[in-house]
């Protein structure tokens, strides 16, 4: 052995070789304990990357996405534009509007009068960020937020825009962001799903949400989002059938696993093993889910922080509190959808109600995570699918107006997870119609989220039907200016 080693030019003797070998075996054993699927052979094709292992050291471990379904108007919330008030009722200049296509709801308007926000703004925090009076609680945490005012998208209607943000494609039938994270990072808690979905609804026009938004697409079904509801059974079909106890369920699952293993050996379909994993997950969730959903043990100061609505199942506040509990229990991606932001008319009344629904609880979630020491490892995102026009849709009156869809610019905020706090990134023009500085495309946003969780968006690839797919399709760049 020593002779062979010396012949190849390595300055090792037998003792040193065996010592190094023992260290290597120990490291491999530790790796297999920490990541059970490490040596499972499920690496991606050409890249040789193993699902379940970050590509580099992550800044965040988990994501909570507070999706404001229907597209909140940035002019009433974060993008302060006093020039719009000065030009109230005047036509939007052709040089500003350009050749942008319009929706069918305003394409036939003869006039496009500008309208400023009915609500006042103030600057807050060391960042001096402008925040609307509709968001008094959010205003208190601006120094924890990175407010991005220069988001833009390609879709002009809700379904494709929403699907684009969640899956990277306007057509659907692709894995959602949560599914990609589940595939790329694996489980942190074997008793809960990697990807959960919570729904709530405000008073305004409710654009629908649909299961394709949390679909696993062409990934194994174990990566599909699991919807939690406000009813007696938060996860459907989780309970044992009447007449079956837990021991009988265990025996049934063991026998079913044996039959499925025989089927897998014969057909080799990976979906067979995915189904077995789902059955096992459901069995473990029977204990874990009721414990997570139980809010009765939350202290009074937490209830006060989120507001009394957090004790009402199905409200946005209750879902924010549940999101914190799910996240701290290791769920990788918690997706909230709050419907009702589609204010084509009657905007002043409806957006005020919507803002009241979400303001306290959104700020409470960031504060709660921060005081528990979890904000640094949890990326919180707040925003909708596109923005709203600077001109009014329909008739403009002294106290009422509406705004149409606007993909050219909109605002989101991010907090924690290695994102710079107390920062405002990007700017729109003085009428809030076009981006003036630092544009951020949807694929750039998605690439940045993946990056913060230790995933290279160009290498997180799944080969399907002869094509290599990824969340960011064939574009996207990490927005490094907002990284801490």
PDB file of N, CA and C in Angstrom, residues 45-88:
ATOM      1  N   UNK A  45     -29.734  15.162 -13.723  1.00  0.00           N
ATOM      2  CA  UNK A  45     -29.004  14.578 -14.845  1.00  0.00           C
ATOM      3  C   UNK A  45     -27.593  15.140 -15.020  1.00  0.00           C
ATOM      4  N   UNK A  46     -27.487  16.143 -15.862  1.00  0.00           N
ATOM      5  CA  UNK A  46     -26.172  16.606 -16.260  1.00  0.00           C
ATOM      6  C   UNK A  46     -25.456  17.363 -15.153  1.00  0.00           C
ATOM      7  N   UNK A  47     -26.204  18.046 -14.298  1.00  0.00           N
ATOM      8  CA  UNK A  47     -25.577  18.890 -13.300  1.00  0.00           C
ATOM      9  C   UNK A  47     -24.965  18.083 -12.156  1.00  0.00           C
ATOM     10  N   UNK A  48     -25.478  16.861 -11.930  1.00  0.00           N
ATOM     11  CA  UNK A  48     -24.961  16.056 -10.836  1.00  0.00           C
ATOM     12  C   UNK A  48     -25.304  16.622  -9.470  1.00  0.00           C
ATOM     13  N   UNK A  49     -26.370  17.416  -9.373  1.00  0.00           N
ATOM     14  CA  UNK A  49     -26.768  18.024  -8.114  1.00  0.00           C
ATOM     15  C   UNK A  49     -27.785  17.139  -7.425  1.00  0.00           C
ATOM     16  N   UNK A  50     -27.666  17.004  -6.128  1.00  0.00           N
ATOM     17  CA  UNK A  50     -28.546  16.120  -5.378  1.00  0.00           C
ATOM     18  C   UNK A  50     -29.676  16.912  -4.737  1.00  0.00           C
ATOM     19  N   UNK A  51     -30.931  16.636  -5.074  1.00  0.00           N
ATOM     20  CA  UNK A  51     -32.043  17.296  -4.392  1.00  0.00           C
ATOM     21  C   UNK A  51     -31.963  17.051  -2.889  1.00  0.00           C
ATOM     22  N   UNK A  52     -32.286  18.078  -2.112  1.00  0.00           N
ATOM     23  CA  UNK A  52     -32.209  17.957  -0.663  1.00  0.00           C
ATOM     24  C   UNK A  52     -30.984  18.612  -0.078  1.00  0.00           C
ATOM     25  N   UNK A  53     -30.056  19.064  -0.935  1.00  0.00           N
ATOM     26  CA  UNK A  53     -28.838  19.722  -0.463  1.00  0.00           C
ATOM     27  C   UNK A  53     -28.731  21.086  -1.129  1.00  0.00           C
ATOM     28  N   UNK A  54     -28.596  22.179  -0.352  1.00  0.00           N
ATOM     29  CA  UNK A  54     -28.409  23.497  -0.970  1.00  0.00           C
ATOM     30  C   UNK A  54     -27.154  23.522  -1.822  1.00  0.00           C
ATOM     31  N   UNK A  55     -27.151  24.381  -2.831  1.00  0.00           N
ATOM     32  CA  UNK A  55     -25.972  24.526  -3.691  1.00  0.00           C
ATOM     33  C   UNK A  55     -24.873  25.298  -2.986  1.00  0.00           C
ATOM     34  N   UNK A  56     -25.257  26.150  -2.033  1.00  0.00           N
ATOM     35  CA  UNK A  56     -24.291  26.929  -1.248  1.00  0.00           C
ATOM     36  C   UNK A  56     -24.964  27.291   0.069  1.00  0.00           C
ATOM     37  N   UNK A  57     -24.204  27.896   0.970  1.00  0.00           N
ATOM     38  CA  UNK A  57     -24.725  28.194   2.305  1.00  0.00           C
ATOM     39  C   UNK A  57     -25.932  29.124   2.211  1.00  0.00           C
ATOM     40  N   UNK A  58     -27.091  28.714   2.723  1.00  0.00           N
ATOM     41  CA  UNK A  58     -28.294  29.554   2.634  1.00  0.00           C
ATOM     42  C   UNK A  58     -28.314  30.645   3.694  1.00  0.00           C
ATOM     43  N   UNK A  59     -29.003  31.731   3.373  1.00  0.00           N
ATOM     44  CA  UNK A  59     -29.277  32.784   4.356  1.00  0.00           C
ATOM     45  C   UNK A  59     -30.599  32.529   5.072  1.00  0.00           C
ATOM     46  N   UNK A  60     -31.508  31.850   4.394  1.00  0.00           N
ATOM     47  CA  UNK A  60     -32.835  31.564   4.962  1.00  0.00           C
ATOM     48  C   UNK A  60     -33.100  30.068   4.886  1.00  0.00           C
ATOM     49  N   UNK A  61     -33.946  29.608   5.770  1.00  0.00           N
ATOM     50  CA  UNK A  61     -34.357  28.207   5.768  1.00  0.00           C
ATOM     51  C   UNK A  61     -35.779  28.024   5.270  1.00  0.00           C
ATOM     52  N   UNK A  62     -36.588  29.076   5.430  1.00  0.00           N
ATOM     53  CA  UNK A  62     -38.017  28.937   5.139  1.00  0.00           C
ATOM     54  C   UNK A  62     -38.562  30.236   4.546  1.00  0.00           C
ATOM     55  N   UNK A  63     -39.733  30.137   3.928  1.00  0.00           N
ATOM     56  CA  UNK A  63     -40.411  31.293   3.324  1.00  0.00           C
ATOM     57  C   UNK A  63     -41.850  31.338   3.802  1.00  0.00           C
ATOM     58  N   UNK A  64     -42.326  32.537   4.144  1.00  0.00           N
ATOM     59  CA  UNK A  64     -43.749  32.794   4.365  1.00  0.00           C
ATOM     60  C   UNK A  64     -44.152  33.869   3.357  1.00  0.00           C
ATOM     61  N   UNK A  65     -45.047  33.514   2.442  1.00  0.00           N
ATOM     62  CA  UNK A  65     -45.440  34.414   1.365  1.00  0.00           C
ATOM     63  C   UNK A  65     -46.865  34.884   1.612  1.00  0.00           C
ATOM     64  N   UNK A  66     -47.008  36.160   1.957  1.00  0.00           N
ATOM     65  CA  UNK A  66     -48.324  36.762   2.215  1.00  0.00           C
ATOM     66  C   UNK A  66     -48.832  37.355   0.897  1.00  0.00           C
ATOM     67  N   UNK A  67     -49.471  36.527   0.096  1.00  0.00           N
ATOM     68  CA  UNK A  67     -49.874  36.967  -1.238  1.00  0.00           C
ATOM     69  C   UNK A  67     -51.201  37.707  -1.189  1.00  0.00           C
ATOM     70  N   UNK A  68     -51.183  38.937  -1.704  1.00  0.00           N
ATOM     71  CA  UNK A  68     -52.368  39.799  -1.697  1.00  0.00           C
ATOM     72  C   UNK A  68     -53.061  39.664  -3.052  1.00  0.00           C
ATOM     73  N   UNK A  69     -53.961  38.724  -3.140  1.00  0.00           N
ATOM     74  CA  UNK A  69     -54.549  38.321  -4.406  1.00  0.00           C
ATOM     75  C   UNK A  69     -55.542  39.371  -4.927  1.00  0.00           C
ATOM     76  N   UNK A  70     -55.320  39.786  -6.184  1.00  0.00           N
ATOM     77  CA  UNK A  70     -56.174  40.795  -6.789  1.00  0.00           C
ATOM     78  C   UNK A  70     -55.429  42.058  -7.144  1.00  0.00           C
ATOM     79  N   UNK A  71     -54.191  42.217  -6.640  1.00  0.00           N
ATOM     80  CA  UNK A  71     -53.297  43.322  -6.983  1.00  0.00           C
ATOM     81  C   UNK A  71     -53.605  44.612  -6.210  1.00  0.00           C
ATOM     82  N   UNK A  72     -52.958  44.809  -5.056  1.00  0.00           N
ATOM     83  CA  UNK A  72     -53.136  46.053  -4.307  1.00  0.00           C
ATOM     84  C   UNK A  72     -52.622  47.253  -5.098  1.00  0.00           C
ATOM     85  N   UNK A  73     -53.278  48.379  -4.924  1.00  0.00           N
ATOM     86  CA  UNK A  73     -52.859  49.605  -5.594  1.00  0.00           C
ATOM     87  C   UNK A  73     -51.665  50.207  -4.865  1.00  0.00           C
ATOM     88  N   UNK A  74     -50.527  50.255  -5.547  1.00  0.00           N
ATOM     89  CA  UNK A  74     -49.314  50.789  -4.917  1.00  0.00           C
ATOM     90  C   UNK A  74     -49.448  52.274  -4.610  1.00  0.00           C
ATOM     91  N   UNK A  75     -50.257  52.992  -5.408  1.00  0.00           N
ATOM     92  CA  UNK A  75     -50.400  54.440  -5.183  1.00  0.00           C
ATOM     93  C   UNK A  75     -51.075  54.758  -3.850  1.00  0.00           C
ATOM     94  N   UNK A  76     -51.866  53.828  -3.341  1.00  0.00           N
ATOM     95  CA  UNK A  76     -52.560  54.054  -2.069  1.00  0.00           C
ATOM     96  C   UNK A  76     -51.813  53.480  -0.877  1.00  0.00           C
ATOM     97  N   UNK A  77     -50.710  52.763  -1.105  1.00  0.00           N
ATOM     98  CA  UNK A  77     -50.063  52.054   0.001  1.00  0.00           C
ATOM     99  C   UNK A  77     -48.604  52.447   0.220  1.00  0.00           C
ATOM    100  N   UNK A  78     -47.766  52.375  -0.832  1.00  0.00           N
ATOM    101  CA  UNK A  78     -46.334  52.575  -0.640  1.00  0.00           C
ATOM    102  C   UNK A  78     -45.688  53.552  -1.623  1.00  0.00           C
ATOM    103  N   UNK A  79     -46.280  53.731  -2.799  1.00  0.00           N
ATOM    104  CA  UNK A  79     -45.633  54.540  -3.839  1.00  0.00           C
ATOM    105  C   UNK A  79     -46.242  55.941  -3.848  1.00  0.00           C
ATOM    106  N   UNK A  80     -45.679  56.810  -3.026  1.00  0.00           N
ATOM    107  CA  UNK A  80     -46.208  58.160  -2.818  1.00  0.00           C
ATOM    108  C   UNK A  80     -45.935  59.027  -4.039  1.00  0.00           C
ATOM    109  N   UNK A  81     -47.013  59.562  -4.645  1.00  0.00           N
ATOM    110  CA  UNK A  81     -46.889  60.366  -5.852  1.00  0.00           C
ATOM    111  C   UNK A  81     -47.708  61.655  -5.727  1.00  0.00           C
ATOM    112  N   UNK A  82     -47.142  62.689  -5.092  1.00  0.00           N
ATOM    113  CA  UNK A  82     -47.888  63.955  -4.951  1.00  0.00           C
ATOM    114  C   UNK A  82     -48.231  64.603  -6.298  1.00  0.00           C
ATOM    115  N   UNK A  83     -47.439  64.313  -7.344  1.00  0.00           N
ATOM    116  CA  UNK A  83     -47.706  64.894  -8.659  1.00  0.00           C
ATOM    117  C   UNK A  83     -49.063  64.451  -9.184  1.00  0.00           C
ATOM    118  N   UNK A  84     -49.484  63.255  -8.816  1.00  0.00           N
ATOM    119  CA  UNK A  84     -50.799  62.774  -9.255  1.00  0.00           C
ATOM    120  C   UNK A  84     -51.913  63.633  -8.685  1.00  0.00           C
ATOM    121  N   UNK A  85     -51.740  64.090  -7.457  1.00  0.00           N
ATOM    122  CA  UNK A  85     -52.759  64.983  -6.869  1.00  0.00           C
ATOM    123  C   UNK A  85     -52.784  66.331  -7.582  1.00  0.00           C
ATOM    124  N   UNK A  86     -51.587  66.815  -7.918  1.00  0.00           N
ATOM    125  CA  UNK A  86     -51.503  68.109  -8.613  1.00  0.00           C
ATOM    126  C   UNK A  86     -52.195  68.044  -9.976  1.00  0.00           C
ATOM    127  N   UNK A  87     -52.114  66.892 -10.625  1.00  0.00           N
ATOM    128  CA  UNK A  87     -52.655  66.748 -11.977  1.00  0.00           C
ATOM    129  C   UNK A  87     -54.010  66.047 -11.987  1.00  0.00           C
ATOM    130  N   UNK A  88     -54.722  66.084 -10.886  1.00  0.00           N
ATOM    131  CA  UNK A  88     -56.021  65.427 -10.775  1.00  0.00           C
ATOM    132  C   UNK A  88     -56.945  65.794 -11.937  1.00  0.00           C
TER     133      UNK A  88
END
